Amino acid sequence: MGALQVKQLGTSEPRTQSQDSRDEILKAAMQLFANRGFHETSMSEVAREARVSKALIFWHFKTKEELFVAVLNRLLEPYFIDFAEEAAAMDERAQIEKLVEAYLSFVRDNAGSVRFFLAQMLHDQRLSEGLNDQVLKLYSGYRAMLVELIAGAQQKGVCRRRMAPESAAAFLISALNGLLIEYLFMGANSVDPEGSVAMVGEWLFGESPGASSSEGGGAPAA
């Protein structure tokens, strides 16, 4: 296991004209789908917004549904978190805190995308099944990482919560989802990533908010 890194797909390779045109199409489609919805957006409108031919759009995407899925994948890119190269530098606690911080930072920085997901899932039955599958896959991966890290912290005796790792992870994710909803309704000032990370430390490791990680994890709870 290693440090968290947000994958920035395609940034390490030279760009091509085809990639550039695909990006312009996706940007235009993202804006139109968000503002007008899937059914009210035509491929002709996407072509005009992207300043490309309709034929070029169909060269990249065979159907409007395929274009929509590509837009969803583009919006989901910031979610994809990978444990990579700095394994030795991060213990379980640091990685859990990074996971929580990354979630809340994404909500704060991508509120428009989150609203877009929710709107499509709630209002378009035909598309919601595919979208649900993608979000569920993401959710399952995030939850699995939390379960593994909490289990490791318990084994080392630094996590005071002795409940099943699956239950502890489910509780944390429920709390994070509650913060997401509060942010969407109440705005930017309602989410404090730093304070939330401190509360996670208190709940899991037995330290008060603001306490240093070096002070120890506290005695395990019964």
Short mmCIF file of C-alpha atoms in Angstrom, two decimals:
data_model
loop_
_atom_site.label_atom_id
_atom_site.label_comp_id
_atom_site.label_asym_id
_atom_site.label_seq_id
_atom_site.Cartn_x
_atom_site.Cartn_y
_atom_site.Cartn_z
CA MET A 1 0.00 0.00 0.00
CA GLY A 2 1.21 3.50 -0.65
CA ALA A 3 0.27 7.13 -0.87
CA LEU A 4 -2.94 8.31 -2.43
CA GLN A 5 -2.69 9.79 -5.86
CA VAL A 6 -5.50 11.09 -8.04
CA LYS A 7 -5.09 9.65 -11.49
CA GLN A 8 -4.78 12.24 -14.23
CA LEU A 9 -5.38 10.08 -17.24
CA GLY A 10 -3.43 10.79 -20.42
CA THR A 11 -1.25 13.56 -19.05
CA SER A 12 2.04 11.74 -19.55
CA GLU A 13 1.73 11.15 -23.31
CA PRO A 14 1.94 13.65 -26.18
CA ARG A 15 -1.50 14.83 -27.24
CA THR A 16 -2.86 14.25 -30.74
CA GLN A 17 -5.37 16.18 -32.81
CA SER A 18 -7.83 13.34 -32.30
CA GLN A 19 -7.47 13.61 -28.50
CA ASP A 20 -7.92 17.36 -28.65
CA SER A 21 -11.12 17.10 -30.70
CA ARG A 22 -12.46 14.40 -28.38
CA ASP A 23 -11.78 16.63 -25.38
CA GLU A 24 -13.63 19.56 -26.99
CA ILE A 25 -16.62 17.31 -27.71
CA LEU A 26 -16.67 16.03 -24.14
CA LYS A 27 -16.44 19.54 -22.70
CA ALA A 28 -19.34 20.71 -24.86
CA ALA A 29 -21.45 17.66 -24.10
CA MET A 30 -20.75 17.95 -20.38
CA GLN A 31 -22.02 21.51 -20.35
CA LEU A 32 -25.10 20.78 -22.44
CA PHE A 33 -26.09 17.64 -20.56
CA ALA A 34 -25.72 19.48 -17.25
CA ASN A 35 -27.78 22.47 -18.38
CA ARG A 36 -30.40 20.83 -20.61
CA GLY A 37 -30.44 17.17 -19.68
CA PHE A 38 -29.77 14.10 -21.78
CA HIS A 39 -32.99 13.98 -23.80
CA GLU A 40 -33.08 17.70 -24.57
CA THR A 41 -29.53 17.75 -25.93
CA SER A 42 -29.00 16.83 -29.57
CA MET A 43 -25.81 15.75 -31.24
CA SER A 44 -26.15 18.74 -33.56
CA GLU A 45 -26.08 21.07 -30.55
CA VAL A 46 -22.99 19.34 -29.23
CA ALA A 47 -21.32 19.78 -32.63
CA ARG A 48 -22.12 23.51 -32.67
CA GLU A 49 -20.92 24.01 -29.10
CA ALA A 50 -17.69 22.08 -29.75
CA ARG A 51 -17.19 23.74 -33.16
CA VAL A 52 -16.74 20.40 -34.89
CA SER A 53 -18.72 18.50 -37.48
CA LYS A 54 -21.46 16.13 -36.47
CA ALA A 55 -19.64 13.44 -38.45
CA LEU A 56 -16.56 13.88 -36.24
CA ILE A 57 -18.69 13.33 -33.14
CA PHE A 58 -20.02 10.07 -34.58
CA TRP A 59 -16.47 9.08 -35.45
CA HIS A 60 -15.60 9.28 -31.75
CA PHE A 61 -18.95 8.14 -30.32
CA LYS A 62 -21.36 5.84 -32.14
CA THR A 63 -24.46 6.99 -30.22
CA LYS A 64 -25.56 9.74 -27.87
CA GLU A 65 -25.69 7.16 -25.09
CA GLU A 66 -22.02 6.32 -25.70
CA LEU A 67 -21.18 10.03 -25.57
CA PHE A 68 -23.07 10.37 -22.31
CA VAL A 69 -21.16 7.47 -20.73
CA ALA A 70 -17.88 9.05 -21.86
CA VAL A 71 -18.93 12.30 -20.18
CA LEU A 72 -19.67 10.41 -16.98
CA ASN A 73 -16.28 8.73 -17.09
CA ARG A 74 -14.61 12.12 -17.55
CA LEU A 75 -16.50 13.52 -14.58
CA LEU A 76 -15.58 10.51 -12.47
CA GLU A 77 -11.83 10.76 -13.17
CA PRO A 78 -11.13 12.91 -10.10
CA TYR A 79 -12.74 10.23 -7.93
CA PHE A 80 -10.31 7.51 -8.89
CA ILE A 81 -7.82 7.22 -6.06
CA ASP A 82 -4.88 4.85 -6.20
CA PHE A 83 -2.46 3.77 -3.52
CA ALA A 84 0.93 3.99 -5.23
CA GLU A 85 4.60 4.65 -4.63
CA GLU A 86 5.06 5.98 -1.09
CA ALA A 87 3.89 2.94 0.90
CA ALA A 88 6.63 3.10 3.50
CA ALA A 89 5.97 6.77 4.25
CA MET A 90 2.28 6.36 5.21
CA ASP A 91 0.79 4.26 7.97
CA GLU A 92 -2.87 3.18 8.12
CA ARG A 93 -3.93 6.29 9.97
CA ALA A 94 -2.34 8.64 7.46
CA GLN A 95 -3.96 6.78 4.58
CA ILE A 96 -7.41 6.83 6.20
CA GLU A 97 -7.07 10.55 6.77
CA LYS A 98 -6.02 11.02 3.16
CA LEU A 99 -9.05 9.07 1.95
CA VAL A 100 -11.40 11.24 4.01
CA GLU A 101 -9.67 14.44 2.92
CA ALA A 102 -9.71 13.38 -0.74
CA TYR A 103 -13.45 12.64 -0.60
CA LEU A 104 -14.34 15.97 0.98
CA SER A 105 -12.00 17.92 -1.27
CA PHE A 106 -13.62 16.35 -4.31
CA VAL A 107 -17.09 17.31 -3.06
CA ARG A 108 -15.93 20.87 -2.45
CA ASP A 109 -14.15 21.24 -5.80
CA ASN A 110 -16.62 19.34 -8.02
CA ALA A 111 -20.05 20.21 -6.64
CA GLY A 112 -21.38 20.74 -10.17
CA SER A 113 -20.42 17.21 -11.18
CA VAL A 114 -22.00 15.76 -8.06
CA ARG A 115 -25.26 17.59 -8.76
CA PHE A 116 -25.09 16.34 -12.34
CA PHE A 117 -24.79 12.72 -11.15
CA LEU A 118 -27.68 13.06 -8.73
CA ALA A 119 -29.94 14.74 -11.27
CA GLN A 120 -29.37 12.03 -13.86
CA MET A 121 -29.83 9.23 -11.34
CA LEU A 122 -33.08 10.71 -10.03
CA HIS A 123 -34.71 11.91 -13.25
CA ASP A 124 -33.65 9.57 -16.02
CA GLN A 125 -34.64 5.96 -15.35
CA ARG A 126 -33.22 4.68 -18.62
CA LEU A 127 -29.75 6.04 -17.92
CA SER A 128 -29.71 5.65 -14.15
CA GLU A 129 -28.95 1.93 -14.18
CA GLY A 130 -25.65 2.38 -16.01
CA LEU A 131 -24.76 5.38 -13.87
CA ASN A 132 -25.59 3.47 -10.70
CA ASP A 133 -23.27 0.68 -11.81
CA GLN A 134 -20.36 3.12 -12.23
CA VAL A 135 -20.98 4.87 -8.92
CA LEU A 136 -21.39 1.52 -7.14
CA LYS A 137 -18.06 0.32 -8.53
CA LEU A 138 -16.39 3.47 -7.25
CA TYR A 139 -18.13 3.22 -3.89
CA SER A 140 -17.12 -0.42 -3.50
CA GLY A 141 -13.46 0.34 -4.19
CA TYR A 142 -13.41 3.25 -1.73
CA ARG A 143 -15.14 1.18 0.94
CA ALA A 144 -12.75 -1.76 0.43
CA MET A 145 -9.75 0.51 0.99
CA LEU A 146 -11.23 1.85 4.23
CA VAL A 147 -12.05 -1.67 5.47
CA GLU A 148 -8.50 -2.87 4.79
CA LEU A 149 -6.89 0.13 6.47
CA ILE A 150 -9.11 0.00 9.55
CA ALA A 151 -8.43 -3.73 9.90
CA GLY A 152 -4.68 -3.07 9.69
CA ALA A 153 -4.89 -0.32 12.31
CA GLN A 154 -6.85 -2.63 14.63
CA GLN A 155 -4.28 -5.38 14.24
CA LYS A 156 -1.51 -2.95 15.24
CA GLY A 157 -3.51 -1.78 18.26
CA VAL A 158 -3.65 1.85 17.18
CA CYS A 159 -7.38 1.90 16.39
CA ARG A 160 -9.60 2.07 19.46
CA ARG A 161 -12.75 1.02 17.62
CA ARG A 162 -13.07 -2.73 18.02
CA MET A 163 -16.20 -3.09 15.89
CA ALA A 164 -15.93 -5.01 12.63
CA PRO A 165 -13.87 -3.04 10.07
CA GLU A 166 -16.78 -3.30 7.63
CA SER A 167 -19.12 -1.64 10.13
CA ALA A 168 -16.63 1.12 10.95
CA ALA A 169 -16.07 1.83 7.25
CA ALA A 170 -19.83 1.89 6.59
CA PHE A 171 -20.30 4.40 9.43
CA LEU A 172 -17.57 6.67 8.09
CA ILE A 173 -18.95 6.59 4.57
CA SER A 174 -22.45 7.39 5.86
CA ALA A 175 -21.03 10.40 7.68
CA LEU A 176 -19.17 11.53 4.55
CA ASN A 177 -22.31 11.18 2.44
CA GLY A 178 -24.18 13.27 5.01
CA LEU A 179 -21.54 15.99 4.65
CA LEU A 180 -21.92 15.79 0.87
CA ILE A 181 -25.68 16.41 1.10
CA GLU A 182 -25.15 19.25 3.58
CA TYR A 183 -22.65 20.85 1.21
CA LEU A 184 -25.05 20.66 -1.74
CA PHE A 185 -27.81 22.32 0.27
CA MET A 186 -25.87 24.68 2.53
CA GLY A 187 -22.89 25.70 0.41
CA ALA A 188 -19.13 25.90 0.75
CA ASN A 189 -18.93 26.96 4.39
CA SER A 190 -20.73 23.82 5.57
CA VAL A 191 -17.84 21.44 4.84
CA ASP A 192 -14.56 21.70 6.74
CA PRO A 193 -12.19 18.97 5.46
CA GLU A 194 -9.58 19.66 8.14
CA GLY A 195 -12.11 19.54 10.95
CA SER A 196 -13.69 16.39 9.55
CA VAL A 197 -10.32 14.64 9.36
CA ALA A 198 -9.69 15.60 13.00
CA MET A 199 -13.05 14.12 14.03
CA VAL A 200 -12.20 10.88 12.22
CA GLY A 201 -8.96 10.76 14.21
CA GLU A 202 -10.85 11.25 17.46
CA TRP A 203 -13.45 8.60 16.64
CA LEU A 204 -11.09 5.93 15.31
CA PHE A 205 -7.90 6.61 17.24
CA GLY A 206 -9.09 8.15 20.49
CA GLU A 207 -7.56 11.61 20.13
CA SER A 208 -9.28 14.94 20.50
CA PRO A 209 -9.44 17.20 17.41
CA GLY A 210 -6.11 18.89 16.78
CA ALA A 211 -4.09 16.35 18.73
CA SER A 212 -0.82 15.25 17.20
CA SER A 213 -0.58 11.80 15.64
CA SER A 214 2.62 11.23 17.61
CA GLU A 215 0.71 11.28 20.93
CA GLY A 216 -0.54 7.75 20.39
CA GLY A 217 -3.83 6.09 19.58
CA GLY A 218 -5.26 5.71 23.06
CA ALA A 219 -6.52 2.57 24.71
CA PRO A 220 -8.73 0.29 22.65
CA ALA A 221 -12.41 0.64 23.39
CA ALA A 222 -14.22 -2.31 24.81
#
